N, CA and C atoms as an extended XYZ file, in Angstrom:
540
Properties=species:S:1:pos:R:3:atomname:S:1:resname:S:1:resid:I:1 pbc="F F F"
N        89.805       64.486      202.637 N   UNK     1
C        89.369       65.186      201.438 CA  UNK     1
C        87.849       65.096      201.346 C   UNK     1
N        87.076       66.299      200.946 N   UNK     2
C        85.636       66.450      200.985 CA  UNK     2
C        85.701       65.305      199.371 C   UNK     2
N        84.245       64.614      199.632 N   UNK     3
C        83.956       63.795      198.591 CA  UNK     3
C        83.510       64.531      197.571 C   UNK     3
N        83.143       65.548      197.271 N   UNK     4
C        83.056       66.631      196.258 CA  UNK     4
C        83.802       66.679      195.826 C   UNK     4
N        84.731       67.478      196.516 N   UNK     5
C        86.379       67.731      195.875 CA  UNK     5
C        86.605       66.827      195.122 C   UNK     5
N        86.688       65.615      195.343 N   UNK     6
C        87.414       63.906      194.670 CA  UNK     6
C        86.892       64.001      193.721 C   UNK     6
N        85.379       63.915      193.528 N   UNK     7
C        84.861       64.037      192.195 CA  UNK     7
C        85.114       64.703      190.873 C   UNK     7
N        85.161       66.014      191.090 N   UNK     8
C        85.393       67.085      190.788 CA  UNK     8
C        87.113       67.360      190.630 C   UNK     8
N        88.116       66.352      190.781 N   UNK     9
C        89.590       66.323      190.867 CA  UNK     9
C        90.461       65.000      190.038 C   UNK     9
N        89.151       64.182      190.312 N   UNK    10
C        89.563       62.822      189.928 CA  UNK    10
C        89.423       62.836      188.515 C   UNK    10
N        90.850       62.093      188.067 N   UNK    11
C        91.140       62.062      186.282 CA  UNK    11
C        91.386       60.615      186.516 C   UNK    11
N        91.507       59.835      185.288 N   UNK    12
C        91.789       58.715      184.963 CA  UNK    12
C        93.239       58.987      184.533 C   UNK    12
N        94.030       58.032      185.044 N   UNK    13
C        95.692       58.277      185.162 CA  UNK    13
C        96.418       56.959      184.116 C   UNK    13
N        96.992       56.982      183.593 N   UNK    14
C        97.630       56.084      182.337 CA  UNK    14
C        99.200       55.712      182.374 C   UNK    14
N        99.307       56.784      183.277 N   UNK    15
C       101.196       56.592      183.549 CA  UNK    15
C       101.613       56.710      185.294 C   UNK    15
N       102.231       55.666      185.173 N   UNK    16
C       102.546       55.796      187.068 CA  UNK    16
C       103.792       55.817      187.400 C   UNK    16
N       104.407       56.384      188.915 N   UNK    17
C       105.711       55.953      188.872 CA  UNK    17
C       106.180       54.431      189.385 C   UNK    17
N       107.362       54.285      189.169 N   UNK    18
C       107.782       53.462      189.361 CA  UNK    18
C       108.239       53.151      191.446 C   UNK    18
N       106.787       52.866      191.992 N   UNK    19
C       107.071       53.051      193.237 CA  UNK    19
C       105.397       51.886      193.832 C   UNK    19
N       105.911       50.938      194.431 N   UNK    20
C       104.887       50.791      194.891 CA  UNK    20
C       103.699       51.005      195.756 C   UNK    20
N       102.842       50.637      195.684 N   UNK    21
C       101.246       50.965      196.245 CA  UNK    21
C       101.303       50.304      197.733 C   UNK    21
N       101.320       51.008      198.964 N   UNK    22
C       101.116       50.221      199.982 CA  UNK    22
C        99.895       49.236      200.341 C   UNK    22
N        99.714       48.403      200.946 N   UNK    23
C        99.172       47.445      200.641 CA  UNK    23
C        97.346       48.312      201.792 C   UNK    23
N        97.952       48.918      202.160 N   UNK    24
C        96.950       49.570      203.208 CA  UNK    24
C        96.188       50.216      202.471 C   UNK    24
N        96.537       51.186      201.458 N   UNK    25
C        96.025       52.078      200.453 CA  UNK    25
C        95.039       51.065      199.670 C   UNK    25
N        95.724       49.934      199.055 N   UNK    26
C        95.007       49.324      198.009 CA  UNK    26
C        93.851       48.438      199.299 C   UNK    26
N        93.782       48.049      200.428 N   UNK    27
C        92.943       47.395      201.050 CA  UNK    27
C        91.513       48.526      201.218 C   UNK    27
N        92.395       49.675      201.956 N   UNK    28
C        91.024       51.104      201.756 CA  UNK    28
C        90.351       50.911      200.450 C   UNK    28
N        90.821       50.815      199.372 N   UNK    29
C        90.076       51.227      198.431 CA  UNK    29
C        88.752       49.825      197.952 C   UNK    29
N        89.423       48.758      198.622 N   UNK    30
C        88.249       47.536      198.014 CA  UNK    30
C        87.280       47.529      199.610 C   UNK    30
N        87.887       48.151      200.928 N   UNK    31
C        87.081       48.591      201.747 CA  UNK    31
C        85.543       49.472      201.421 C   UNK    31
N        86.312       50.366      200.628 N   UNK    32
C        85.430       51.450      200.332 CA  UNK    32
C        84.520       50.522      199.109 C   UNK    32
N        84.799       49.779      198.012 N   UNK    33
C        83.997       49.110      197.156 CA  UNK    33
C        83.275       48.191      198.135 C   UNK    33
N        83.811       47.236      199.273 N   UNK    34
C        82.767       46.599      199.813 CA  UNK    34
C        81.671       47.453      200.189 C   UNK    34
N        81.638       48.764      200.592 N   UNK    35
C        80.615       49.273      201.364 CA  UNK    35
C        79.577       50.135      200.516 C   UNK    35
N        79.917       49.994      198.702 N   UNK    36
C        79.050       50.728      197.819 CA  UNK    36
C        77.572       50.226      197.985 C   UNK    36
N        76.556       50.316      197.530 N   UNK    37
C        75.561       50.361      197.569 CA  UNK    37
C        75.119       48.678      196.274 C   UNK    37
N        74.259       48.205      196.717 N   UNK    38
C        74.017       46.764      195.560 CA  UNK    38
C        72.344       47.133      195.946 C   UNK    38
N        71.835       46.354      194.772 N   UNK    39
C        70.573       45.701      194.780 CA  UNK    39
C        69.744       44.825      195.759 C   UNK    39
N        69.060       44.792      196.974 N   UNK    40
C        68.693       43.866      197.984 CA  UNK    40
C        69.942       43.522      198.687 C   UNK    40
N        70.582       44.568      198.741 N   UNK    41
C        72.106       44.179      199.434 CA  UNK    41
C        72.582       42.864      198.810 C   UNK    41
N        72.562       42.626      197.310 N   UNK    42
C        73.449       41.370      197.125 CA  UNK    42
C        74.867       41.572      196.899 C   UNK    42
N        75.669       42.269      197.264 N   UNK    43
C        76.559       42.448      197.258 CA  UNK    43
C        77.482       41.567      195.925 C   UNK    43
N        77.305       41.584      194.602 N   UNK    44
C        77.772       40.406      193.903 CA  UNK    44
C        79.053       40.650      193.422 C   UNK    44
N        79.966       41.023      194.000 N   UNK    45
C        81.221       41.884      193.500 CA  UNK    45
C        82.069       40.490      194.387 C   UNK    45
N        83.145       40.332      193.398 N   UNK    46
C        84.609       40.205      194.065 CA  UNK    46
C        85.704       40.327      193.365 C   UNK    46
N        86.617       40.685      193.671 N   UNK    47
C        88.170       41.188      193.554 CA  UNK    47
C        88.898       40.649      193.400 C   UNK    47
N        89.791       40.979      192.228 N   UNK    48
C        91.083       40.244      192.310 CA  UNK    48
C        92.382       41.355      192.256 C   UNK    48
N        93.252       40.962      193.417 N   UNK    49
C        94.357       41.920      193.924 CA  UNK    49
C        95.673       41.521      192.363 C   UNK    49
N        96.068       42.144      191.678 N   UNK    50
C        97.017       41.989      190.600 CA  UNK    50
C        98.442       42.478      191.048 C   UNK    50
N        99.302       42.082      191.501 N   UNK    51
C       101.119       42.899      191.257 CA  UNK    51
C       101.827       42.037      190.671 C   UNK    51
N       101.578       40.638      190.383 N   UNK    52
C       102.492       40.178      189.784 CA  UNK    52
C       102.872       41.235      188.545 C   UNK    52
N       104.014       41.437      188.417 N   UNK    53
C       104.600       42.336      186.514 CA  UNK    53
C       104.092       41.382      185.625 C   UNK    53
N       104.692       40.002      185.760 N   UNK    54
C       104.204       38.647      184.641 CA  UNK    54
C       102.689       38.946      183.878 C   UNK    54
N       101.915       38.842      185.244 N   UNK    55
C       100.125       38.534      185.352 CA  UNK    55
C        99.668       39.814      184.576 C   UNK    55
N       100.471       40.699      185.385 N   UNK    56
C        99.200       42.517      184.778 CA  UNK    56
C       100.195       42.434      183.147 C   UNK    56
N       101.124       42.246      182.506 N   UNK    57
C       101.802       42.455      181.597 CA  UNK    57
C       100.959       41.235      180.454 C   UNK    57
N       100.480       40.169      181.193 N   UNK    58
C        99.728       39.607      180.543 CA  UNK    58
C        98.257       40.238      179.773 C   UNK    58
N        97.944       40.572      181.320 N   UNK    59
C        96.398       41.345      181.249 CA  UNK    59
C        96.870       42.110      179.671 C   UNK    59
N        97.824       43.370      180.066 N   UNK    60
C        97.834       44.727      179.151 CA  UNK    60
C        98.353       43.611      177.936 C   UNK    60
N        98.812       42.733      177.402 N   UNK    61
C        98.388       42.834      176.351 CA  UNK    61
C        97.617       42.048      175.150 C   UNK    61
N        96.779       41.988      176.231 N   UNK    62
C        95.503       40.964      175.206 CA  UNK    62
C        94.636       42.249      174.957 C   UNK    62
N        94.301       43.453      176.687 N   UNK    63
C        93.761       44.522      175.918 CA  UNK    63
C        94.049       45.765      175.354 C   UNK    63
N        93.291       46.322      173.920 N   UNK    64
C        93.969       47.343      173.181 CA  UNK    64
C        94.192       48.628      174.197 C   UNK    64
N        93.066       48.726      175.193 N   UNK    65
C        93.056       50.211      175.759 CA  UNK    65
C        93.139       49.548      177.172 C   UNK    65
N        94.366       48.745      177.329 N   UNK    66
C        94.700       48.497      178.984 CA  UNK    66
C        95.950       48.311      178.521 C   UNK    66
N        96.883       49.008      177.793 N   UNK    67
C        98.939       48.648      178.162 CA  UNK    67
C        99.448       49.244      179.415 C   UNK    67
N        98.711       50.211      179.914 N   UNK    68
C        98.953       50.461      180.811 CA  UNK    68
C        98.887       49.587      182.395 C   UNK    68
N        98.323       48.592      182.291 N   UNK    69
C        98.187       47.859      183.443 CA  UNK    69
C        99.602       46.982      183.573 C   UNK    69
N       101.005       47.053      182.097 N   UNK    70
C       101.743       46.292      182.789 CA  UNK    70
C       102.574       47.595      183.405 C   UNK    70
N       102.637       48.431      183.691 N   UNK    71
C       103.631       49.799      183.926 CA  UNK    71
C       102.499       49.925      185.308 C   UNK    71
N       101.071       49.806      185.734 N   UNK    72
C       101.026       50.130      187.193 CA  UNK    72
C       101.188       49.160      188.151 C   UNK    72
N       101.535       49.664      189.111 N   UNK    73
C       102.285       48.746      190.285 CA  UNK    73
C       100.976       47.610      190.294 C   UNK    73
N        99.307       47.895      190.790 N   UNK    74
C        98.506       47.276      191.066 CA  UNK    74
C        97.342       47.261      189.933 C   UNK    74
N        96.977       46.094      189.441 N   UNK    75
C        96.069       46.201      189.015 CA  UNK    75
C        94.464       45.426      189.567 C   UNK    75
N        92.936       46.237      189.948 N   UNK    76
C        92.468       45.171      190.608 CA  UNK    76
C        91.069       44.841      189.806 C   UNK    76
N        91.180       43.832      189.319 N   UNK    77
C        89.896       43.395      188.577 CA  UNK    77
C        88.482       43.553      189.096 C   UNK    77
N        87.673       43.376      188.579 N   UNK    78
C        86.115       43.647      189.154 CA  UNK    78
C        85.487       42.558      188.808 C   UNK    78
N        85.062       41.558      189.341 N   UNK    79
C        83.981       40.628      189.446 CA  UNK    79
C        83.083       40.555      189.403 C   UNK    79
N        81.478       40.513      189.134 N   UNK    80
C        80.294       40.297      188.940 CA  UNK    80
C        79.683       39.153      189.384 C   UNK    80
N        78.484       38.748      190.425 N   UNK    81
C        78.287       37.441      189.933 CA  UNK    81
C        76.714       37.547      189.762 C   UNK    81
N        76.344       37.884      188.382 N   UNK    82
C        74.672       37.288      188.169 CA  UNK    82
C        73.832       36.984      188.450 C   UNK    82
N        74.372       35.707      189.288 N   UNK    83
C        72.971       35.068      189.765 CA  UNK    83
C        72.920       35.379      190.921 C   UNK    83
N        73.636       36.687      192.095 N   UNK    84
C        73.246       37.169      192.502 CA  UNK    84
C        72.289       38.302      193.041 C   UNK    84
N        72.527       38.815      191.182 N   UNK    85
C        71.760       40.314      191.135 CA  UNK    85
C        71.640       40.009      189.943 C   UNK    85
N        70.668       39.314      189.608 N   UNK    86
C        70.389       39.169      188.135 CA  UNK    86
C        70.122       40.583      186.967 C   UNK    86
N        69.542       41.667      187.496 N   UNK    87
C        69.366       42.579      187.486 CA  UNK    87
C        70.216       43.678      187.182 C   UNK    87
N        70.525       43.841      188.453 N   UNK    88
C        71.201       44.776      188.721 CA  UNK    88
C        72.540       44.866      188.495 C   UNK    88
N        73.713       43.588      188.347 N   UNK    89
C        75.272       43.235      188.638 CA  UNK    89
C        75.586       44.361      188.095 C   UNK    89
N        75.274       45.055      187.200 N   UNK    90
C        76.055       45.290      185.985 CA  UNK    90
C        76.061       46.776      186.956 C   UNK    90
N        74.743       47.834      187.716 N   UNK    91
C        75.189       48.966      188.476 CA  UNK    91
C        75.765       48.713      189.720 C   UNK    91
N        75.228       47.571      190.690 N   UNK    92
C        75.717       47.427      191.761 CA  UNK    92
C        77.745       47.329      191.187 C   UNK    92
N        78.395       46.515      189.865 N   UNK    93
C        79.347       46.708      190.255 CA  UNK    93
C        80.281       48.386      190.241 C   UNK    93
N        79.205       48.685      189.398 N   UNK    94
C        79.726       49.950      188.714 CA  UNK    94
C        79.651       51.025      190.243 C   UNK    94
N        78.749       51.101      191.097 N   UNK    95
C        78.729       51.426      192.515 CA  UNK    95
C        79.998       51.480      193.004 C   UNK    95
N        80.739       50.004      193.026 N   UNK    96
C        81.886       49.687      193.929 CA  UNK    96
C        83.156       49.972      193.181 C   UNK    96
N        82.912       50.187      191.763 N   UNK    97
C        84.520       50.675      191.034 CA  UNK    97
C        84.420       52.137      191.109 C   UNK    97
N        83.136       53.084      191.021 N   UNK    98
C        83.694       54.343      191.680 CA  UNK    98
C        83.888       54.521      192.842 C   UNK    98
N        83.563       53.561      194.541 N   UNK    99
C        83.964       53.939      195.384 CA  UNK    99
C        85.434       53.828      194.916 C   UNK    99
N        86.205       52.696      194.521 N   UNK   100
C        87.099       52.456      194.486 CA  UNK   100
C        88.478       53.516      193.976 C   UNK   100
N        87.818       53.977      192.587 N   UNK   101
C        88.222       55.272      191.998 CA  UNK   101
C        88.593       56.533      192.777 C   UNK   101
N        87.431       56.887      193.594 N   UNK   102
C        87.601       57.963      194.662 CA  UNK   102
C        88.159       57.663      195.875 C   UNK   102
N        88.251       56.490      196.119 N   UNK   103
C        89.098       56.272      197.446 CA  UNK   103
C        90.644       56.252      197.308 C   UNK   103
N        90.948       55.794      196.177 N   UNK   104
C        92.243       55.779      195.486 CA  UNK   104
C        92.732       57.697      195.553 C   UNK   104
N        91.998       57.837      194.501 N   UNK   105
C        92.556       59.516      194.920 CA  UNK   105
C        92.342       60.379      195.413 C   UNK   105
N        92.142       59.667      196.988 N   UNK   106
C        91.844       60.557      198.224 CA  UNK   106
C        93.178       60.269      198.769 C   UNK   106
N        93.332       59.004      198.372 N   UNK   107
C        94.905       58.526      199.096 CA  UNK   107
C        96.276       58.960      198.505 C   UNK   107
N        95.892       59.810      197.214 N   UNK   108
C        97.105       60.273      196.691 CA  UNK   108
C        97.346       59.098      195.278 C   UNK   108
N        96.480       58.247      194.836 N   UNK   109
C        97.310       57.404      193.969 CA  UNK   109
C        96.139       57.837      192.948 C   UNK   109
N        96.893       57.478      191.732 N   UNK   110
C        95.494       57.672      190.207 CA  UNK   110
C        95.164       56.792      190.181 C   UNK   110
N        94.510       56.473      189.058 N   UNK   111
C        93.804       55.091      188.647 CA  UNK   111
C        93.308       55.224      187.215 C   UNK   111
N        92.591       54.185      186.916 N   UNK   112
C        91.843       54.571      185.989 CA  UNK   112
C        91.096       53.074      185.079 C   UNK   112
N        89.911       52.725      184.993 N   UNK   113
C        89.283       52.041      184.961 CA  UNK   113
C        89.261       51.543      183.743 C   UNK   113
N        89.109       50.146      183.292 N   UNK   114
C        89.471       49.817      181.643 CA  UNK   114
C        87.926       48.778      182.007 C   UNK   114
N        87.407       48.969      180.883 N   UNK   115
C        86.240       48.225      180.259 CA  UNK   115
C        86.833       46.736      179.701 C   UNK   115
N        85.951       45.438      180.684 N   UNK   116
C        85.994       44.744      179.980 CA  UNK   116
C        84.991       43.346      179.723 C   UNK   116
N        83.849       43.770      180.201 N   UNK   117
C        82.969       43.129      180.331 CA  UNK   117
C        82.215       43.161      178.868 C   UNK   117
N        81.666       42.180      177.714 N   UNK   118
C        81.371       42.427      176.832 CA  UNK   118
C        82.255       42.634      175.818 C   UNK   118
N        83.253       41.797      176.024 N   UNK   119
C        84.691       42.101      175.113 CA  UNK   119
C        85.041       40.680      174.700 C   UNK   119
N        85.711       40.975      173.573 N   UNK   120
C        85.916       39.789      173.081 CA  UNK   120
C        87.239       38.992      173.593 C   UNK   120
N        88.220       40.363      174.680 N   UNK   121
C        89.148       39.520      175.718 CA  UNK   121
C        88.567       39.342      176.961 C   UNK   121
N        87.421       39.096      177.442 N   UNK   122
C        86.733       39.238      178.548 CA  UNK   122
C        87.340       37.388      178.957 C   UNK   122
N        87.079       36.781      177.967 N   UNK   123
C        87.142       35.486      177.917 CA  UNK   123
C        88.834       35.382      178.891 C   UNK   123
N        89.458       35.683      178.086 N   UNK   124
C        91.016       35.810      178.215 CA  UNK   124
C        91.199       36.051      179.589 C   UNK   124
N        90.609       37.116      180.023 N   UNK   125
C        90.804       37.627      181.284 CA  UNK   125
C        90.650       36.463      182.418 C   UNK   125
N        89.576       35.702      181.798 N   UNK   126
C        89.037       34.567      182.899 CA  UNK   126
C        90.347       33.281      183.321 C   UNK   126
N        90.603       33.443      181.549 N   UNK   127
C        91.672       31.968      181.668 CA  UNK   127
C        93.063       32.302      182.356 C   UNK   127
N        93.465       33.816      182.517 N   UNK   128
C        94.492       34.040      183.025 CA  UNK   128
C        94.535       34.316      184.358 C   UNK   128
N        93.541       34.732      185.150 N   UNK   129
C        93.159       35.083      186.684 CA  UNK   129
C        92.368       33.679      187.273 C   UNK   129
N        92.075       32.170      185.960 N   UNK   130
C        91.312       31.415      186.792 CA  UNK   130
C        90.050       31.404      187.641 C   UNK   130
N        89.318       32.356      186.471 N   UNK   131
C        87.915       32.963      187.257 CA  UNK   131
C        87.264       32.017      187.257 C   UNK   131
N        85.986       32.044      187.476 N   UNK   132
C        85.137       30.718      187.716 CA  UNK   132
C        83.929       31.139      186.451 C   UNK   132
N        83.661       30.442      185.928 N   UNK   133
C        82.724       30.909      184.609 CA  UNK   133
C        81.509       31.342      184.913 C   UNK   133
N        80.514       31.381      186.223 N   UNK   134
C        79.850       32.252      186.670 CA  UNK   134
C        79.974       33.649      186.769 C   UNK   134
N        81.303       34.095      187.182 N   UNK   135
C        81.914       35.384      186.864 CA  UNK   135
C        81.197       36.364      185.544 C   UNK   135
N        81.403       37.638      185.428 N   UNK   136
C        81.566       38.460      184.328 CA  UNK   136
C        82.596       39.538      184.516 C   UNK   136
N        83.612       39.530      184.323 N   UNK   137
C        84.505       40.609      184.207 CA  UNK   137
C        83.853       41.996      183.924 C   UNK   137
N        83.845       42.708      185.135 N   UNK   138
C        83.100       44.021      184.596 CA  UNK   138
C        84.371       44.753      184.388 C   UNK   138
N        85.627       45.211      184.977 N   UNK   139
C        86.480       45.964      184.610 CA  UNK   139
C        88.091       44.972      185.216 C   UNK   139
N        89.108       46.108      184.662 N   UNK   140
C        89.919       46.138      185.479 CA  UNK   140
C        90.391       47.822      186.077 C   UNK   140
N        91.158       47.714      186.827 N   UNK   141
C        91.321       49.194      187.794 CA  UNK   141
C        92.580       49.295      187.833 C   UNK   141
N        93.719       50.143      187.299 N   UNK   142
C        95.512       50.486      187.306 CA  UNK   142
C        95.036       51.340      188.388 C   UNK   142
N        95.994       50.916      189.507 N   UNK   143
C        96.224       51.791      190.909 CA  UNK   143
C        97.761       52.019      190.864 C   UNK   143
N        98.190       53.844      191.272 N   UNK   144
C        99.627       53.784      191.180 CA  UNK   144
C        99.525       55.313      191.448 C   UNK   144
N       100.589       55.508      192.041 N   UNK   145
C       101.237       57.454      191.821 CA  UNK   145
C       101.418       57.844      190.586 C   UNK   145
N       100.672       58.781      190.549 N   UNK   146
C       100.485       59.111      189.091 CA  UNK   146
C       101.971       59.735      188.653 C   UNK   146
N       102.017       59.654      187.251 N   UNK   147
C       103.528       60.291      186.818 CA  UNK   147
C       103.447       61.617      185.783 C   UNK   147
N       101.996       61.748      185.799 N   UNK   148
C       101.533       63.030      184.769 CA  UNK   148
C        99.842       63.206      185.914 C   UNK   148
N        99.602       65.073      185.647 N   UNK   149
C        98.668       65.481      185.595 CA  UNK   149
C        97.482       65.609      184.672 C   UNK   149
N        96.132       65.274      185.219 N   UNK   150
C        95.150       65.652      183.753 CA  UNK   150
C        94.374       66.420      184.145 C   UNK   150
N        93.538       67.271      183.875 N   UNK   151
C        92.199       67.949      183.282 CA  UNK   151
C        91.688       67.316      182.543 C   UNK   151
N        90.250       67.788      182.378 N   UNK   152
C        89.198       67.480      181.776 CA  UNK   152
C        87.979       68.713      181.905 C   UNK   152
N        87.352       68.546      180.812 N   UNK   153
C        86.002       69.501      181.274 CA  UNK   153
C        84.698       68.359      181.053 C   UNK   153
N        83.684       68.957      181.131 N   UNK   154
C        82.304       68.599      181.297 CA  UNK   154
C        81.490       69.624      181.108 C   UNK   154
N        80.323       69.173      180.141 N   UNK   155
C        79.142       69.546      179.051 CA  UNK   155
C        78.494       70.327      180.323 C   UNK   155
N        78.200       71.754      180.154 N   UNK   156
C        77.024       72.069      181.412 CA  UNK   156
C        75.938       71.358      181.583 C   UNK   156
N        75.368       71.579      183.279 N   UNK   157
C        74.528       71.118      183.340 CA  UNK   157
C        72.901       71.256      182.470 C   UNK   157
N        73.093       72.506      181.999 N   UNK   158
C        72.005       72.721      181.206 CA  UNK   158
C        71.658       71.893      179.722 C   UNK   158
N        72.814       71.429      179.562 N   UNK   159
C        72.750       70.471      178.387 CA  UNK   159
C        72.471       68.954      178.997 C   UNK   159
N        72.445       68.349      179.764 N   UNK   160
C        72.487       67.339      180.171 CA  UNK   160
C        70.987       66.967      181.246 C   UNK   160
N        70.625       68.269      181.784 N   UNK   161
C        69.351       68.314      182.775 CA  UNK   161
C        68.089       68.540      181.996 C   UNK   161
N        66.938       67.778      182.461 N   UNK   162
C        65.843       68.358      181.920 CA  UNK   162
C        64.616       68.476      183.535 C   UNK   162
N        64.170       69.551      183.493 N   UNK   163
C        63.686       69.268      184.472 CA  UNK   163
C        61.574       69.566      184.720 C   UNK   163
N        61.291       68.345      185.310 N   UNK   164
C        60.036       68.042      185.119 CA  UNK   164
C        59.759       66.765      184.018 C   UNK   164
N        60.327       67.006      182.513 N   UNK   165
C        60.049       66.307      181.574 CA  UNK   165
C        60.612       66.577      180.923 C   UNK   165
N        61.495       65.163      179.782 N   UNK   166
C        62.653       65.452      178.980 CA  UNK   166
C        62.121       66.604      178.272 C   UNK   166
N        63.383       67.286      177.894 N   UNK   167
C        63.682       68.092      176.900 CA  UNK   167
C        62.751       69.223      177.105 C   UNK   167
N        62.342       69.751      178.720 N   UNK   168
C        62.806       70.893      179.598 CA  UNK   168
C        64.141       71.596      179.713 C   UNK   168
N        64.523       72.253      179.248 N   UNK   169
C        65.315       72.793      179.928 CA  UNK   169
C        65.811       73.142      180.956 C   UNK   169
N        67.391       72.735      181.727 N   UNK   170
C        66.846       73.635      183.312 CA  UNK   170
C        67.663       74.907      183.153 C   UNK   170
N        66.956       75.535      183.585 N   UNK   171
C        68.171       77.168      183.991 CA  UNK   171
C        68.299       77.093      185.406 C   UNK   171
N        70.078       76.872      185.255 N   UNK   172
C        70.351       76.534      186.721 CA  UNK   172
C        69.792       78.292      187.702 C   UNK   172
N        70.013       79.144      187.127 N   UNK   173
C        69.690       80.040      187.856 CA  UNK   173
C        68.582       80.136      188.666 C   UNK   173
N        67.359       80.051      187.519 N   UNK   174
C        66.187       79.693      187.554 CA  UNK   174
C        65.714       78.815      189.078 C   UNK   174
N        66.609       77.951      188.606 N   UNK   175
C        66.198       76.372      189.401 CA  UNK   175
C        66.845       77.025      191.101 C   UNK   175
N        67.696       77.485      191.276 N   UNK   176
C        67.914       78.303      192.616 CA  UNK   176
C        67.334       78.983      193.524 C   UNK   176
N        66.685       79.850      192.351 N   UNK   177
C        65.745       80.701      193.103 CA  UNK   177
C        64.545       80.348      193.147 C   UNK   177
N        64.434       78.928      192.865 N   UNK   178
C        62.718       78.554      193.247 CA  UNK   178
C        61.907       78.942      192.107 C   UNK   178
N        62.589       79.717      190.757 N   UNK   179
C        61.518       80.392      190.071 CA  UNK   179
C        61.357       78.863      188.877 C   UNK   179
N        61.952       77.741      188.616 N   UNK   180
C        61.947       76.573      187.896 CA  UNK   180
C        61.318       75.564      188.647 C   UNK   180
């Protein structure tokens, strides 16, 4: 699948079937997060692989907008570590959960990413996965065959671009023909 396409296809998925995730699929996809892009190459990301039902049923319900993690087969947490990328942790991880996102539904499975870094179950998350308190929980990730289709749209680019200096306008036309 062209990486365009993925972009441009990929929805955040909330309902899965009842079928598990091969273990090959879910390895591609933290493949593809090892190889995102970090800060001085600090690579400060690590993973935690979720199928226990018990563990992710735990996860979904400490958070309000993660019930869905006890209904997907896999759930895989996102790690941070700080004092690697003091800086940066917070994009370098965000780098490796959209490779992750798009590698997932290149392979045919949805996903869909839950916020939990800066939360008041962030804590929770630690005591139940046994994180190490250096950690910051940047997300968790539901991997699964999706059991519903979504759409979505997006604001044109003309509302969102400024070009040269904010609050330029761009006219994509414009901007094509060299005349912007």
């Amino acid at each position: 699948m062209d990486v365009f396409e993925a972009i441009l296809k990929r929805r955040s998925i909330r309902r899965y079937l009842d079928k598990p995730v091969e273990p090959e699929k879910v390895l591609k996809c933290l493949e593809a997060a090892r190889w995102a892009p970090s800060a001085h190459n600090s690579q400060p990301w690590h993973f935690i692989i979720v199928r226990d039902k018990s563990v992710r049923e735990k996860l979904a319900s400490i958070h309000p907008y993660g019930k869905h993690m006890a209904s997907s087969p896999v759930v895989i947490v996102v790690l941070a570590d700080p004092e690697k990328s003091p800086v940066f942790w917070q994009n370098d991880a965000g780098a490796a959960v959209q490779n992750i996102l798009l590698t997932a539904f290149s392979e045919g499975l949805g996903s869909c990413w839950i916020g939990v870094q800066f939360t008041p179950f962030e804590s929770e998350f630690k005591k139940i996965l046994n994180i190490p308190e250096k950690f910051r929980v940047v997300c968790a990730i539901t991997l699964g065959y999706p059991a519903h289709e979504r759409t979505s749209t997006r604001v044109p680019l003309e509302d969102i671009v400024s070009i040269e200096s904010y609050g330029v306008k761009l006219n994509v036309e414009s901007f094509k023909s060299g005349k912007q």
